[in-house]
Coordinates of C-alpha atoms and ligand atoms in Angstrom, one line a residue:
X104 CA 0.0 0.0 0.0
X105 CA 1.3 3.5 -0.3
X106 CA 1.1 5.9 2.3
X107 CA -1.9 7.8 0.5
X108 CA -5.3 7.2 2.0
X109 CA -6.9 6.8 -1.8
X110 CA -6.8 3.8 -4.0
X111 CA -4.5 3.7 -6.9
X112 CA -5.4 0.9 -9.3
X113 CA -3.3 0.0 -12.6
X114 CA -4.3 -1.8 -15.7
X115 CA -2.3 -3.4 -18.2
X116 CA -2.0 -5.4 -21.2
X117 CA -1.4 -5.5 -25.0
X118 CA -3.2 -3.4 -27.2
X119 CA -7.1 -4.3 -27.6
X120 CA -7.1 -6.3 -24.3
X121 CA -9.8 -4.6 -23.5
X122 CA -8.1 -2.0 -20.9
X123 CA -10.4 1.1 -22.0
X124 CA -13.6 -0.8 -22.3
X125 CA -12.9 -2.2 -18.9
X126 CA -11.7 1.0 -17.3
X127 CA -14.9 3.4 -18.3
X128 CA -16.9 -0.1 -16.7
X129 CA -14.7 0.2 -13.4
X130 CA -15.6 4.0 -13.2
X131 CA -18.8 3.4 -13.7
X132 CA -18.5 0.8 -10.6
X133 CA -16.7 2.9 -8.5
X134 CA -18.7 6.3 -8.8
X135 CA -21.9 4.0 -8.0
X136 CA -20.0 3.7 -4.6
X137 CA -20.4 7.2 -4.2
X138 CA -16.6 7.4 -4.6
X139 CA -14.1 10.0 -6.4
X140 CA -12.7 8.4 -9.4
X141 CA -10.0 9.7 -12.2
X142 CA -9.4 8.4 -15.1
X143 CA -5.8 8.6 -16.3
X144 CA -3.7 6.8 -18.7
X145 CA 0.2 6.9 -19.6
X146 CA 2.0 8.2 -21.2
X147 CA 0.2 11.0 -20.7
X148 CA -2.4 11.9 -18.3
X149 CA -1.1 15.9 -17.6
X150 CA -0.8 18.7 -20.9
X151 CA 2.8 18.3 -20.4
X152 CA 2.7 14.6 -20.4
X153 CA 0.0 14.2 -23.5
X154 CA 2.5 16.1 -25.3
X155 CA 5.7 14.0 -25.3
X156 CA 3.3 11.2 -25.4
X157 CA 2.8 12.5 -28.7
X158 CA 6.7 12.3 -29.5
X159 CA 6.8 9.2 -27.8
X160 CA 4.1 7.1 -30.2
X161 CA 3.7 8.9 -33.2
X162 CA 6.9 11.1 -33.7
X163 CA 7.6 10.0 -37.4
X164 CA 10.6 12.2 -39.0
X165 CA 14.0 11.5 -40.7
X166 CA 15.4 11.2 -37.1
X167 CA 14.8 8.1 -34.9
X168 CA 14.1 8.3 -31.5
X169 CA 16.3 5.6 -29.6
X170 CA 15.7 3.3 -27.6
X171 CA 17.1 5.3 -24.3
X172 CA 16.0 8.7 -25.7
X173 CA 12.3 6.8 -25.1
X174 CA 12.7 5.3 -22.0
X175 CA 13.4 8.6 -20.7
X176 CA 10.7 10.3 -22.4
X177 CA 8.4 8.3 -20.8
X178 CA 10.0 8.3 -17.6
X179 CA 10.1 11.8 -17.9
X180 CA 6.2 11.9 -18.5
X181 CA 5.4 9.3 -15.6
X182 CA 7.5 11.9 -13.0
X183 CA 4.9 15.0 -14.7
X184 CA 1.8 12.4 -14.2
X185 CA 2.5 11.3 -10.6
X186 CA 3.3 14.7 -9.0
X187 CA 0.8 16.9 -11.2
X188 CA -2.2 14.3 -10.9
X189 CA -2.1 11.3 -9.0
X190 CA -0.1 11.8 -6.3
X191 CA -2.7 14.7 -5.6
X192 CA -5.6 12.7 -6.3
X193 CA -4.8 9.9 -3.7
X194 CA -3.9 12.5 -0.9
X195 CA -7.8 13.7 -1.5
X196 CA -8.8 10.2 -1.2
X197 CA -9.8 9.4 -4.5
X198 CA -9.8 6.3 -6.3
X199 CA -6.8 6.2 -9.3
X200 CA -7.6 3.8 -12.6
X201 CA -4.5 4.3 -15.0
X202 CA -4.5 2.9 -17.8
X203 CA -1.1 1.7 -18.4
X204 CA 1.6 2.6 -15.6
X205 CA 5.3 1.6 -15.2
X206 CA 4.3 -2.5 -15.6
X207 CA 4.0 -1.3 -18.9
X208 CA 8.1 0.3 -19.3
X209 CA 8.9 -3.2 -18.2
X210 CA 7.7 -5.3 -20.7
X211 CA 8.0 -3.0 -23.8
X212 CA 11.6 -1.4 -23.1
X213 CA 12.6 -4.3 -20.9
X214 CA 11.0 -7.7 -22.3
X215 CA 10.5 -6.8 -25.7
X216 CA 13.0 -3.7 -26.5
X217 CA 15.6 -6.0 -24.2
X218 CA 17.1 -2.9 -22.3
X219 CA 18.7 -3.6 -18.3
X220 CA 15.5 -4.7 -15.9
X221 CA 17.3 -3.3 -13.3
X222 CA 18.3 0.3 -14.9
X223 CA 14.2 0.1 -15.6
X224 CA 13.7 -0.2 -12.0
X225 CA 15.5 2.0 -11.0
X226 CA 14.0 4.4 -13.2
X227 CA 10.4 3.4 -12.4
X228 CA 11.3 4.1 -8.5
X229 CA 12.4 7.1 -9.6
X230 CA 9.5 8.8 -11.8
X231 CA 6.9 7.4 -9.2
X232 CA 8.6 8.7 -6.1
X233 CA 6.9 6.0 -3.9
X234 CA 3.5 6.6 -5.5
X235 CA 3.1 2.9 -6.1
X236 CA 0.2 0.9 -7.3
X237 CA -2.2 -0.6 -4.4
X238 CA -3.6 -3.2 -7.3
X239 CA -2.6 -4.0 -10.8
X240 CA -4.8 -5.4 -13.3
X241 CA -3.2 -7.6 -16.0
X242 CA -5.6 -8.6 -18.6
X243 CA -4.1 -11.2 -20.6
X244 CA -4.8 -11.9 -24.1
X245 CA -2.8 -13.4 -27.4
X246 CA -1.2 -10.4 -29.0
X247 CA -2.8 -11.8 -32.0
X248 CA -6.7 -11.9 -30.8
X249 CA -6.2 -8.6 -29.2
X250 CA -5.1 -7.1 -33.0
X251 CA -7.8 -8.6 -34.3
X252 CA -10.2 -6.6 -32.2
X253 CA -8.1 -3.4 -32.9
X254 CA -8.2 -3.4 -36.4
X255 CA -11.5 -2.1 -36.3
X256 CA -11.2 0.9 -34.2
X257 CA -7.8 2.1 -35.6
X258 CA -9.6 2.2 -39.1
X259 CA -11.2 4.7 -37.3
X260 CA -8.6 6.7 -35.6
X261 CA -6.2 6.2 -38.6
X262 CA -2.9 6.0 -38.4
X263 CA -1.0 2.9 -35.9
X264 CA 1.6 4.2 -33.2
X265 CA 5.7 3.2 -32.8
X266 CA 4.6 0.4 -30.9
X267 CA 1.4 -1.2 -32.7
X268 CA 4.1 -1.4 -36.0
X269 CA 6.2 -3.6 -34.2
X270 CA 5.9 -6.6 -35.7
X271 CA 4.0 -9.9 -33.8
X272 CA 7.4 -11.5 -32.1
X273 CA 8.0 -8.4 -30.0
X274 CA 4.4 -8.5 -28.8
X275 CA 4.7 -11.7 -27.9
X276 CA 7.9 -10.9 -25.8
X277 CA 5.4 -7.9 -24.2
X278 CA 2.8 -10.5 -23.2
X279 CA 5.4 -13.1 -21.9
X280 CA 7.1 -9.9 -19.9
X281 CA 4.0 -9.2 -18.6
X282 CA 3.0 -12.3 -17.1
X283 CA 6.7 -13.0 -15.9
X284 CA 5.9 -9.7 -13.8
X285 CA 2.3 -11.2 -12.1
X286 CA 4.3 -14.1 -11.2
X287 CA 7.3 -11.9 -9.4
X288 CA 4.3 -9.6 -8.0
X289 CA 1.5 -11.6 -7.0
X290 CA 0.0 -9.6 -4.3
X291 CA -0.1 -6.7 -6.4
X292 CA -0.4 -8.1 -10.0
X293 CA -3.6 -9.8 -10.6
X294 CA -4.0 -11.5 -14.1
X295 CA -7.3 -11.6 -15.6
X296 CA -8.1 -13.7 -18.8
X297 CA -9.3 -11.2 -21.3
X298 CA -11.0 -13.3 -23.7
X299 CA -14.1 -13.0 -21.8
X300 CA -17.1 -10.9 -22.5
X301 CA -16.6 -7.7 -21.3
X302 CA -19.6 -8.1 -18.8
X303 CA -17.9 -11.5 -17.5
X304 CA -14.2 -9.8 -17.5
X305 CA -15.9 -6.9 -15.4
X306 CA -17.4 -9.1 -12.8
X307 CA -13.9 -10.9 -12.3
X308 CA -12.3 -7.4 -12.3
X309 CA -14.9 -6.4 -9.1
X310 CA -13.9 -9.6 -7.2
X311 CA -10.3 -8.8 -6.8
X312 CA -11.5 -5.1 -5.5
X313 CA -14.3 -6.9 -2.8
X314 CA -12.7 -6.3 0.1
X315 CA -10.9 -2.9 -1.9
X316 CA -13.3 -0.2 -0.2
Ligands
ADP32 N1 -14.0 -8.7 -23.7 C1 -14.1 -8.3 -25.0 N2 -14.5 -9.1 -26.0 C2 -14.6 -8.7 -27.3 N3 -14.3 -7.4 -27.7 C3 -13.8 -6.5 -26.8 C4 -13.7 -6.9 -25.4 N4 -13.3 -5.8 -24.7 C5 -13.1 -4.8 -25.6 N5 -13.5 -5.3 -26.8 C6 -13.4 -4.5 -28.1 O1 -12.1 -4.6 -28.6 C7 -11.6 -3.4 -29.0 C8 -10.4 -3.0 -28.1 O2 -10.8 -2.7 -26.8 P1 -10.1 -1.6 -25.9 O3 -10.8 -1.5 -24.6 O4 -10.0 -0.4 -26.8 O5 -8.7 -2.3 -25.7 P2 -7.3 -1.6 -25.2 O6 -7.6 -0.3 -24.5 O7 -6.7 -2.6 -24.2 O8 -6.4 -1.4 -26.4 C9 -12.7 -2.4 -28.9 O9 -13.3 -2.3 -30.2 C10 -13.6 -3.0 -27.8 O10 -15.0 -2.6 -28.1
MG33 MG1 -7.0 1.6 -24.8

């Protein structure tokens, strides 16, 4: 638990998992427990944030960003996200839902870009300051099923990000990184199988919150 007397609840898992659809369900949840709730999601989550989470997924010119040059962007926008929102939020007592948080820097950069765990953690502790997830969703899927339900709604937004044009192996490696963290984590990480309707996935998410609040 960290020392804030709110609730600060992570969710993660590859693209089209399901993490938005079962976020707005969650706030819907927790609201009808006359509760505060914020919606947040990284990288991002703060103006300052949004914007390099801009660079960081769709920057596109003649010069690449590295691999380190990202980690530190994002760390960069986690440290801007914690202090500037959630920290905040949790010392007003409010329940947190973010959707993606530093779970997230360890199986893309770590897993699947294959950059040092432990410079990662180290990093992580840093940007977070000891704001720490009480509860982390993992909503595991096959990287493949989960683009399968994307493919739909990026026709719609357009264009894919840095990460959805990687190609299948390195989601796999997220996935596998992923679960390798539930199973170093297992009071905090909580994996939920998302091939579930979304009404079945929801009720498994409210169990592991039952004794919550
Ligand atoms: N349990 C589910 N079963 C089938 N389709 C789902 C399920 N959950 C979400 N979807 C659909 O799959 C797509 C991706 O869901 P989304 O919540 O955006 O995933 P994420 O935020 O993890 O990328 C959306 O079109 C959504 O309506
Ligand atoms: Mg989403």
């Amino acid at each position: 638990m960290n020392s804030a007397k709110g609730l600060f609840i992570t969710i993660e898992g590859p693209e089209g998992a399901g993490k938005s659809t079962q976020l707005q369900m969650l706030r819907n949840y927790i609201e009808s427990q006359g509760k505060e709730c914020v919606v947040t999601r990284e990288p991002g989550g703060t103006p300052v944030a949004e914007q390099l989470r801009m660079l960081i997924k769709h920057h596109n010119g003649d010069e690449p960003i590295y691999d380190e040059t990202e980690l530190l962007l994002i760390e960069a926008a986690r440290a801007q996200h914690v202090k500037h929102l959630i920290a905040p939020a949790l010392k007003r007592g409010a329940v947190v839902l973010c959707d993606r948080f530093y779970d997230s820097t360890t199986a893309y950069q770590g897993y699947a870009r294959c950059m040092d765990l432990e410079v990662l953690h180290q990093l992580n502790c840093f940007a977070v300051n000891g704001c720490h997830p009480d509860l982390t969703i993992l909503l595991d899927i096959d990287p493949e099923k989960g683009f399968n339900r994307t493919a739909e709604r990026e026709e719609t937004l357009g264009e894919h990000d840095r990460f959805e044009l990687e190609n299948l192996e390195f989601h796999k490696a997220v996935r596998e990184g992923f679960l390798e963290i539930a199973i170093t984590e297992p009071e905090r990480v909580k994996v939920v199988s998302a091939s579930d309707t979304p009404e079945n996935v929801h009720l498994k998410i409210r169990e592991l919150l039952i004794n919550a609040f």
